[in-house]
XYZ file of C-alpha atoms in Angstrom:
623
model
C 18.837 10.577 -38.943
C 22.125 12.511 -38.734
C 20.375 15.668 -39.970
C 17.509 15.160 -37.499
C 19.916 14.905 -34.560
C 21.829 17.943 -35.762
C 18.594 19.971 -35.843
C 17.318 18.785 -32.414
C 20.386 18.583 -30.202
C 18.695 19.792 -27.003
C 15.902 17.250 -27.246
C 18.200 14.372 -28.215
C 20.713 15.205 -25.470
C 18.098 15.420 -22.703
C 16.364 12.269 -23.901
C 19.631 10.319 -24.057
C 20.764 11.494 -20.621
C 17.406 10.536 -19.099
C 17.489 7.148 -20.799
C 20.975 6.314 -19.505
C 20.137 7.650 -16.039
C 16.914 5.677 -15.832
C 18.542 2.406 -16.842
C 21.503 2.907 -14.487
C 19.378 3.847 -11.475
C 16.880 1.061 -12.150
C 19.567 -1.624 -12.301
C 21.353 -0.321 -9.198
C 18.258 0.464 -7.096
C 15.437 -1.886 -8.022
C 15.858 -5.544 -7.102
C 14.557 -7.062 -10.344
C 15.126 -10.648 -11.413
C 16.448 -10.215 -14.964
C 17.352 -13.811 -15.702
C 17.701 -13.735 -19.467
C 19.569 -11.537 -21.954
C 16.366 -10.701 -23.828
C 14.702 -9.580 -20.596
C 17.654 -7.315 -19.856
C 17.568 -5.919 -23.392
C 13.844 -5.125 -23.252
C 14.249 -3.635 -19.780
C 17.053 -1.419 -21.088
C 15.060 -0.010 -24.022
C 11.692 0.271 -22.211
C 12.275 3.816 -20.894
C 12.936 4.982 -24.438
C 9.340 4.171 -25.454
C 7.971 6.689 -22.977
C 10.702 9.258 -23.612
C 10.198 9.131 -27.380
C 6.509 9.908 -26.976
C 6.772 12.800 -24.523
C 9.760 14.431 -26.218
C 8.389 14.064 -29.746
C 5.299 15.967 -28.594
C 7.621 18.892 -27.882
C 8.499 19.224 -31.559
C 4.908 20.330 -32.221
C 5.497 23.486 -30.163
C 7.244 26.669 -31.260
C 11.004 26.883 -30.761
C 10.376 29.539 -28.122
C 8.359 27.118 -25.982
C 10.378 23.964 -26.633
C 13.259 24.600 -24.155
C 10.859 25.147 -21.263
C 8.848 22.083 -22.250
C 11.905 19.825 -22.585
C 13.434 20.913 -19.274
C 10.100 20.578 -17.454
C 9.646 17.062 -18.865
C 13.220 16.169 -17.905
C 12.687 17.542 -14.396
C 9.394 15.657 -13.982
C 10.874 12.384 -15.245
C 13.902 12.780 -12.970
C 11.539 13.511 -10.080
C 9.563 10.314 -10.714
C 12.787 8.325 -10.882
C 14.167 9.931 -7.736
C 10.970 9.555 -5.692
C 10.780 5.860 -6.512
C 14.474 5.316 -5.809
C 14.145 6.926 -2.366
C 10.935 5.074 -1.568
C 12.434 1.768 -2.679
C 15.335 2.174 -0.255
C 13.097 1.405 2.683
C 9.876 -0.063 1.346
C 11.114 -2.228 -1.562
C 8.204 -1.102 -3.700
C 7.139 1.349 -6.389
C 4.943 4.363 -5.667
C 1.510 3.715 -7.162
C -1.173 6.212 -8.140
C -3.464 5.267 -5.206
C -0.617 6.227 -2.878
C -0.531 9.689 -4.435
C -4.296 9.941 -3.953
C -3.821 9.067 -0.293
C -1.571 12.098 0.028
C -0.511 12.835 3.590
C -2.093 9.656 4.868
C 0.510 7.658 3.003
C 3.008 9.359 5.283
C 5.592 6.570 5.459
C 7.844 8.462 3.038
C 7.143 12.087 3.950
C 7.681 11.703 7.681
C 10.906 9.760 7.251
C 12.317 11.540 4.220
C 15.306 12.958 6.096
C 16.381 9.441 6.983
C 16.041 8.205 3.416
C 17.739 11.074 1.563
C 21.456 10.626 0.871
C 24.112 13.186 -0.096
C 24.666 11.570 -3.486
C 21.029 12.169 -4.445
C 22.198 15.440 -5.955
C 23.328 13.408 -8.970
C 19.696 12.691 -9.844
C 19.383 16.316 -10.934
C 22.964 17.484 -11.442
C 22.960 16.442 -15.082
C 20.009 18.720 -15.810
C 21.682 21.620 -14.020
C 24.841 21.146 -16.094
C 22.895 21.005 -19.361
C 20.880 24.094 -18.367
C 24.122 25.926 -17.550
C 25.670 25.211 -20.955
C 22.353 25.854 -22.702
C 22.467 29.445 -21.471
C 26.159 29.817 -22.383
C 26.103 28.051 -25.785
C 22.489 28.399 -26.824
C 23.253 28.312 -30.541
C 24.725 24.805 -30.270
C 21.518 23.399 -28.685
C 19.516 23.383 -31.883
C 15.734 23.176 -32.003
C 13.289 22.580 -34.821
C 9.534 22.614 -35.072
C 7.799 19.767 -36.886
C 4.080 19.491 -37.572
C 2.308 16.154 -37.855
C 2.049 16.634 -41.595
C 5.629 17.691 -42.301
C 7.053 15.146 -39.891
C 4.770 12.263 -40.806
C 7.692 9.905 -41.452
C 9.404 10.806 -38.179
C 6.242 10.400 -36.099
C 5.409 7.150 -37.875
C 8.873 5.823 -37.096
C 8.447 6.847 -33.438
C 5.094 5.028 -33.293
C 6.598 1.858 -34.769
C 9.544 1.894 -32.351
C 7.312 2.533 -29.332
C 4.863 -0.227 -30.271
C 7.718 -2.648 -30.910
C 9.223 -1.965 -27.489
C 5.890 -2.293 -25.672
C 4.844 -5.490 -27.475
C 8.292 -7.040 -27.012
C 8.023 -6.438 -23.281
C 4.906 -8.590 -23.163
C 6.274 -11.349 -25.399
C 9.483 -12.040 -23.480
C 7.681 -12.684 -20.207
C 6.973 -16.392 -19.667
C 3.247 -17.025 -19.371
C 3.491 -19.223 -16.309
C 5.173 -16.629 -14.133
C 3.749 -13.250 -15.090
C 1.082 -11.925 -12.768
C -0.257 -8.490 -12.011
C 0.240 -8.882 -8.255
C 4.002 -8.437 -8.567
C 4.939 -4.915 -9.618
C 8.500 -6.040 -10.334
C 7.221 -8.065 -13.288
C 5.215 -5.120 -14.584
C 8.238 -2.823 -14.320
C 10.367 -5.346 -16.207
C 7.876 -5.731 -19.023
C 6.747 -2.118 -19.542
C 9.344 0.066 -17.783
C 9.071 2.477 -14.872
C 7.421 5.361 -16.735
C 5.047 3.233 -18.803
C 4.089 1.577 -15.523
C 2.187 4.727 -14.591
C 0.189 4.552 -17.813
C -0.594 0.933 -16.970
C -1.332 1.858 -13.355
C -3.784 4.554 -14.466
C -5.571 1.960 -16.599
C -5.736 -0.488 -13.678
C -6.978 2.309 -11.431
C -9.871 3.041 -13.797
C -10.711 -0.644 -14.174
C -10.756 -1.349 -10.450
C -12.705 1.831 -9.707
C -15.457 0.676 -12.060
C -15.728 -2.865 -10.690
C -18.282 -1.861 -8.058
C -20.634 -0.589 -10.771
C -20.395 -3.679 -12.973
C -20.251 -6.357 -10.241
C -23.252 -8.653 -9.868
C -24.472 -11.622 -7.812
C -22.812 -14.138 -10.105
C -19.397 -12.770 -9.099
C -20.277 -13.348 -5.461
C -21.491 -16.884 -6.179
C -18.125 -17.818 -7.721
C -16.321 -16.595 -4.623
C -18.663 -18.453 -2.288
C -17.870 -21.625 -4.206
C -14.129 -20.940 -3.884
C -14.404 -20.376 -0.129
C -16.549 -23.467 0.254
C -14.082 -25.610 -1.696
C -11.119 -24.391 0.373
C -12.839 -24.411 3.779
C -10.861 -26.044 6.590
C -12.541 -27.367 9.716
C -11.190 -25.516 12.784
C -9.881 -27.266 15.882
C -13.129 -28.244 17.578
C -11.329 -29.383 20.752
C -10.361 -25.738 21.367
C -13.643 -24.231 20.163
C -14.906 -21.695 22.721
C -11.802 -21.903 24.920
C -12.007 -18.110 25.407
C -15.776 -17.755 25.005
C -17.311 -14.581 26.497
C -13.908 -13.221 27.538
C -12.773 -9.691 26.851
C -10.510 -9.441 23.811
C -7.421 -7.230 23.701
C -5.567 -7.149 20.392
C -2.157 -5.477 20.260
C -0.468 -4.506 17.007
C 3.290 -4.733 17.587
C 4.608 -2.099 15.207
C 7.342 -3.476 12.891
C 8.172 -6.380 15.227
C 9.582 -9.299 13.255
C 9.816 -12.857 14.480
C 13.610 -13.063 14.177
C 14.038 -11.006 17.391
C 11.917 -13.351 19.505
C 14.045 -15.441 21.852
C 17.263 -13.762 20.677
C 19.843 -11.795 22.625
C 22.051 -8.814 21.875
C 25.264 -8.371 23.858
C 24.016 -11.066 26.217
C 20.677 -9.363 26.905
C 17.261 -10.553 25.744
C 15.719 -8.357 23.075
C 12.139 -9.290 23.999
C 12.297 -10.635 27.580
C 8.605 -10.142 28.359
C 7.332 -11.629 25.093
C 9.698 -14.572 25.590
C 8.179 -15.178 29.017
C 4.621 -14.702 27.740
C 5.163 -17.212 24.946
C 5.872 -19.948 27.484
C 2.213 -19.821 28.576
C 0.592 -18.919 25.255
C -0.252 -20.175 21.818
C 2.735 -18.973 19.819
C 3.008 -19.138 16.033
C 6.502 -18.527 14.677
C 5.853 -19.240 10.998
C 3.237 -16.602 10.136
C 4.029 -14.299 7.220
C 3.495 -10.580 6.724
C 0.841 -10.252 3.996
C 0.400 -6.485 4.064
C 0.573 -4.327 0.947
C 1.219 -0.622 0.667
C -1.213 0.078 3.524
C 1.177 -1.564 6.009
C -0.306 -1.273 9.555
C -3.795 -0.493 8.283
C -3.640 -3.538 5.999
C -2.785 -5.720 8.988
C -5.753 -4.251 10.877
C -7.980 -5.078 7.922
C -6.875 -8.712 7.918
C -7.342 -9.044 11.677
C -10.977 -7.979 11.325
C -11.947 -9.646 8.048
C -9.497 -12.382 7.012
C -9.493 -10.862 3.530
C -6.253 -9.963 1.784
C -5.449 -6.269 1.435
C -5.312 -4.825 -2.052
C -2.015 -4.630 -3.909
C -2.191 -0.943 -4.825
C -2.616 1.729 -2.163
C -4.413 1.033 1.114
C -7.640 -0.906 1.467
C -8.653 1.547 4.234
C -8.963 4.171 1.500
C -10.302 2.049 -1.336
C -12.994 0.216 0.651
C -14.158 2.659 3.311
C -17.735 2.488 2.031
C -17.854 -1.275 1.477
C -19.968 -3.730 3.418
C -18.113 -6.364 5.431
C -18.727 -9.207 7.876
C -15.973 -8.214 10.342
C -15.238 -9.688 13.743
C -16.764 -6.763 15.622
C -20.117 -7.232 13.916
C -20.329 -10.721 15.423
C -18.997 -9.603 18.796
C -21.446 -6.698 18.836
C -24.286 -9.186 18.445
C -22.972 -10.841 21.625
C -23.003 -7.592 23.571
C -19.345 -6.624 23.231
C -18.336 -2.968 23.448
C -15.425 -2.110 21.145
C -12.829 0.672 21.100
C -9.702 1.307 19.050
C -6.728 2.954 20.767
C -4.170 4.795 18.624
C -2.065 7.804 19.646
C -2.224 9.315 16.173
C -4.746 11.394 14.264
C -7.864 9.318 13.570
C -7.902 10.567 9.974
C -4.568 8.849 9.331
C -5.176 6.103 6.756
C -8.843 7.071 6.754
C -9.482 5.246 10.038
C -12.288 7.604 11.022
C -14.426 6.286 8.158
C -13.108 2.735 8.011
C -13.653 2.057 11.713
C -17.375 2.563 11.156
C -17.331 -0.146 8.491
C -15.476 -2.413 10.913
C -18.246 -1.835 13.509
C -16.184 -0.065 16.181
C -18.287 1.638 18.841
C -15.626 4.204 19.680
C -11.997 5.160 19.254
C -9.394 6.962 21.348
C -7.026 9.055 19.239
C -4.184 11.550 19.543
C -6.298 14.440 20.860
C -7.590 12.233 23.693
C -4.073 11.687 25.038
C -1.731 14.136 26.717
C 1.204 13.982 24.335
C 3.906 16.181 25.812
C 7.187 16.913 24.077
C 9.197 14.543 26.264
C 7.064 11.529 25.302
C 6.447 12.457 21.677
C 8.728 10.337 19.512
C 8.544 10.043 15.736
C 5.044 8.921 14.862
C 3.433 9.477 18.266
C 3.782 9.025 21.985
C 6.012 6.457 23.630
C 4.353 3.074 24.031
C 4.612 2.916 27.816
C 2.803 6.231 28.184
C 0.336 5.146 25.502
C -0.709 2.071 27.451
C -0.768 3.884 30.781
C -2.959 6.705 29.462
C -5.246 4.193 27.716
C -6.106 2.308 30.900
C -8.689 4.801 32.256
C -10.626 4.500 28.980
C -10.386 0.717 29.113
C -11.583 0.656 32.713
C -14.669 2.615 31.708
C -15.667 0.070 29.067
C -18.494 -2.339 29.770
C -17.531 -6.022 29.816
C -17.235 -8.008 27.702
C -15.176 -5.608 25.599
C -12.881 -5.611 22.600
C -9.906 -3.243 22.705
C -7.472 -2.759 19.821
C -4.107 -1.116 20.571
C -1.698 0.168 17.904
C 1.820 0.714 19.239
C 4.097 3.315 17.647
C 7.562 3.482 19.236
C 9.052 0.768 17.023
C 8.200 2.636 13.825
C 10.733 3.472 11.137
C 13.164 5.238 11.461
C 13.364 3.785 15.009
C 14.233 6.895 16.967
C 14.515 6.735 20.743
C 16.411 8.970 23.166
C 19.447 7.309 24.673
C 18.106 7.607 28.237
C 15.141 5.471 27.183
C 17.286 2.646 25.852
C 16.793 -0.623 27.722
C 19.316 -2.393 25.509
C 22.340 -1.095 23.610
C 22.043 -0.511 19.849
C 23.547 -3.023 17.469
C 26.913 -2.232 15.889
C 26.772 -2.314 12.089
C 27.108 0.031 9.129
C 23.334 0.629 9.089
C 21.865 3.122 11.548
C 18.429 1.642 10.835
C 19.503 -1.847 11.890
C 21.375 -0.484 14.906
C 18.428 1.587 16.198
C 15.861 -1.153 15.569
C 16.797 -3.262 18.592
C 16.376 -0.583 21.312
C 12.930 0.366 19.990
C 11.831 -3.291 19.845
C 13.062 -3.711 23.420
C 11.124 -0.614 24.488
C 7.888 -1.902 22.940
C 8.418 -5.226 24.713
C 8.732 -3.368 28.016
C 5.603 -1.355 27.241
C 3.618 -4.571 26.757
C 4.873 -5.793 30.141
C 3.682 -2.565 31.756
C 0.292 -2.978 30.092
C -0.128 -6.540 31.356
C 0.733 -5.362 34.877
C -1.857 -2.574 34.551
C -4.462 -5.103 33.404
C -3.759 -7.257 36.446
C -4.010 -4.275 38.812
C -7.332 -3.318 37.217
C -8.703 -6.836 37.710
C -9.203 -7.312 33.978
C -6.398 -9.752 33.218
C -8.051 -13.058 34.134
C -11.150 -12.422 32.028
C -9.301 -11.349 28.868
C -7.854 -13.094 25.837
C -4.768 -11.271 24.524
C -3.865 -11.401 20.835
C -0.495 -9.901 19.908
C 0.842 -9.776 16.364
C 3.626 -8.129 14.381
C 1.947 -5.902 11.813
C 4.642 -5.935 9.091
C 8.381 -6.200 8.503
C 10.741 -3.830 10.288
C 14.071 -4.177 8.490
C 13.869 -3.715 4.716
C 15.842 -5.806 2.237
C 18.128 -2.856 1.561
C 19.588 -3.378 5.066
C 19.921 -7.164 4.951
C 23.653 -7.072 4.293
C 24.170 -5.287 7.623
C 21.568 -7.489 9.341
C 23.497 -10.604 8.313
C 26.128 -9.862 10.955
C 23.409 -10.226 13.608
C 21.687 -13.212 12.042
C 24.912 -15.091 11.432
C 23.970 -16.283 7.937
C 23.663 -14.974 4.385
C 20.223 -13.661 3.457
C 19.560 -15.486 0.190
C 16.267 -14.904 -1.699
C 14.495 -17.733 0.148
C 15.826 -16.542 3.513
C 14.691 -13.021 2.602
C 11.129 -14.312 2.368
C 11.497 -16.047 5.734
C 12.432 -12.699 7.265
C 8.867 -11.587 6.445
C 7.635 -13.700 9.355
C 5.934 -11.854 12.193
C 5.140 -13.195 15.677
C 1.586 -14.124 16.637
C 0.884 -14.752 20.330
C -2.504 -15.653 21.808
C -2.568 -15.671 25.603
C -5.575 -16.949 27.551
C -5.069 -16.697 31.345
C -6.012 -19.909 33.121
C -5.619 -21.996 29.965
C -1.835 -22.212 30.001
C -1.932 -26.027 30.004
C -3.733 -25.976 26.659
C -1.243 -23.636 25.000
C 1.554 -24.779 22.703
C 4.137 -23.556 20.209
C 3.255 -24.056 16.531
C 5.425 -23.745 13.415
C 2.625 -24.252 10.907
C 3.063 -22.063 7.809
C 0.404 -19.377 7.737
C -0.290 -15.730 7.097
C -1.960 -12.839 8.870
C -5.293 -13.785 7.265
C -5.192 -16.923 9.436
C -5.237 -15.044 12.749
C -8.933 -14.107 12.648
C -10.208 -17.666 12.011
C -8.092 -18.790 14.978
C -9.559 -16.077 17.223
C -13.088 -16.785 15.985
C -12.767 -20.457 16.920
C -11.324 -19.718 20.366
C -14.201 -17.297 21.041
C -16.729 -19.963 20.112
C -18.132 -18.039 17.142
C -19.572 -19.704 14.038
C -16.808 -19.369 11.456
C -19.162 -20.192 8.570
C -21.128 -17.007 9.188
C -18.025 -15.061 8.195
C -16.330 -15.114 4.804
C -12.681 -15.711 5.598
C -9.792 -16.657 3.334
C -7.651 -17.831 6.232
C -7.962 -20.975 8.318
C -7.576 -21.779 12.001
C -3.852 -21.952 12.812
C -4.696 -24.526 15.490
C -6.445 -26.875 13.065
C -4.705 -30.170 12.334
C -6.414 -30.323 8.928
C -5.106 -27.062 7.509
C -2.704 -26.905 4.587
C 0.521 -25.121 5.441
C 0.351 -22.185 3.077
C 0.786 -18.429 2.801
C 0.663 -16.087 -0.170
C 2.280 -12.682 0.183
C 0.671 -9.607 -1.312
C 3.250 -9.534 -4.134
C 2.339 -13.096 -5.165
C 5.230 -14.927 -3.461
C 4.068 -18.195 -1.912
C 5.309 -20.298 0.989
C 4.416 -23.822 2.086
C 6.132 -26.320 4.357
C 7.911 -27.661 1.250
C 8.597 -24.762 -1.115
C 9.184 -21.011 -1.325
C 8.424 -19.237 -4.591
C 9.968 -15.787 -4.986
C 11.760 -13.742 -7.645
C 10.505 -16.144 -10.331
C 12.386 -19.017 -8.710
C 11.210 -22.091 -6.817
C 13.239 -22.934 -3.693
C 13.194 -25.850 -1.292
C 11.808 -24.559 2.009
C 14.258 -26.609 4.059
C 17.673 -26.287 2.412
C 17.099 -23.374 0.007
C 18.125 -25.347 -3.071
C 16.494 -24.436 -6.385
C 13.692 -26.653 -7.623
C 11.834 -26.772 -10.947
C 8.906 -24.380 -11.278
C 6.571 -27.375 -11.557
C 7.190 -28.039 -7.844
C 5.799 -24.593 -7.057
C 3.131 -24.300 -9.738
C 0.170 -25.621 -7.714
C 0.894 -23.354 -4.746
C 1.578 -20.436 -7.092
C -1.747 -20.852 -8.914
C -3.650 -21.233 -5.667
C -2.036 -18.049 -4.351
C -3.080 -16.234 -7.512
C -6.692 -17.360 -7.097
C -6.716 -16.333 -3.434
C -5.551 -12.799 -4.202
C -7.810 -12.551 -7.241
C -10.987 -13.525 -5.409
C -10.188 -11.329 -2.419
C -9.537 -8.370 -4.729
C -12.869 -9.020 -6.420
C -14.665 -8.817 -3.068
C -13.035 -5.506 -2.212
C -13.083 -3.743 -5.577
C -16.574 -4.994 -6.389
C -17.967 -4.570 -2.860
C -19.327 -8.079 -3.356
C -20.376 -8.729 0.236
C -23.367 -6.493 -0.466
C -24.723 -9.442 -2.479
C -24.614 -11.748 0.521
C -28.235 -12.622 1.472
C -27.597 -11.440 5.034
C -26.702 -7.983 3.726
C -29.582 -7.595 1.270
C -32.873 -5.992 2.123
C -35.849 -8.317 1.514
C -36.999 -6.093 -1.379
C -33.572 -6.390 -3.057
C -33.213 -10.151 -2.889
């Protein structure tokens, strides 16, 4: 071994530096629950499995080519590590291959990269620059040697044994009851960051082929699951908003913790607070989006299916058949339009909206977006609503209008003269800027409601407002604690994933009430369906009516975390939902397993395009 190292100093040095860097960055950056020594040990050596393979390949090349190969590999590996570290800072997730396929449409990182990059990021690549500098100065010291498969049979065999041992050990140390593919943290712990992409490529191929191999039996199993878990909606409120127009508003990045709160003595959401008094308000609904964020929330609002865990369902399922809300409303004569002051191709909406049965859409080119109202991801929300009204007025009643707000989008930029509330004062610019943009979106909704009243459309419309996903990432929770007034423990971190859901039906204020039932975004559509008087059993929905007294209080997040009125399961730990104390896993096991089955069956529908096997979708000749 000593002679081998002496003859391959450049390779060994680069490999060792990358190994140490990967482990250090992973421990510091990624929030992984490494609860046992053996888990930590396997996590530490996992990167070496990948590095041994890619660097040992270099020994097959000539000594003239080896330096370029080794430095290119080192640069690529450092780039993967850096990209994930930057992405994790805001989105608490790993970049998956479907996100790379999405390219520009996955723009969360690319459009906000300036905000996420830090001065100390230079250290991700400084080590390579230093080694390259000394390599040119002291080239003779950085020894290289070529080794064919035949001459180096013992070395390559040893590498194979070490790699296999590391990979197999990663699977063995994970407890069977808690490992699941829906949580990328567990995959990273068991196989390592770099091997994750090998695993992810395998999963990508498997899921891509599911449509080809799916059959009617798969659909039958899911029908049985949905039938067994069906919850009767609140029949007393059935049809309360029948034949009314429907306006659905996606409140970009609005979390429930701002509702009813003040900052420096001023209400953060004064209009929403007032609206809630006369509306159905649900304060215990959880963000269930995946990497598709806003588009995932849209998908759930139309289908009550869970989004996929890798990439965006708007990309993966744009040719699938669905039973969405607008199909049923279209049968009742509703005209439907989506309003979004961004390019319609963003997140593949141009294709996906057809599958969701939209009649039309109003996009960026249909608005007059001048420089003074163009902020971050699109035009200011007040101008967005005001410019949307002429299109809404031209729609035939009854209509369905979907509005996607943009001002409260990361990184929460708003000119000072547009502030309606002062920023917060903390060490995080993100946290500080979040409150003025939330306040601006609240004001924009007030303006829209006033416009609806002036247009004579308010009384005949049901309004559904929902937060699409979290706004403040876990990486900023330490600074957010000074606003919240309490420590954000793991269970409280899950609770911060709650988003507001408000359903306002003018003239039915006496019927409205405030509910704290535990639910998720998949539960919004069944609630809307019941209020509109539609037959919920004609639609295949995983959620249940939030107004039903018979529903189980339950939500499963896209990463596999589960919440009920009694427990919270997250980071491989079971917590009491009330006091946050730790409980044995057995107290969470039933909810955990049910959450796994929910995500599994929903994924099967999407990846296998299983709704095409529904008798209503089949042509008579195919049945």
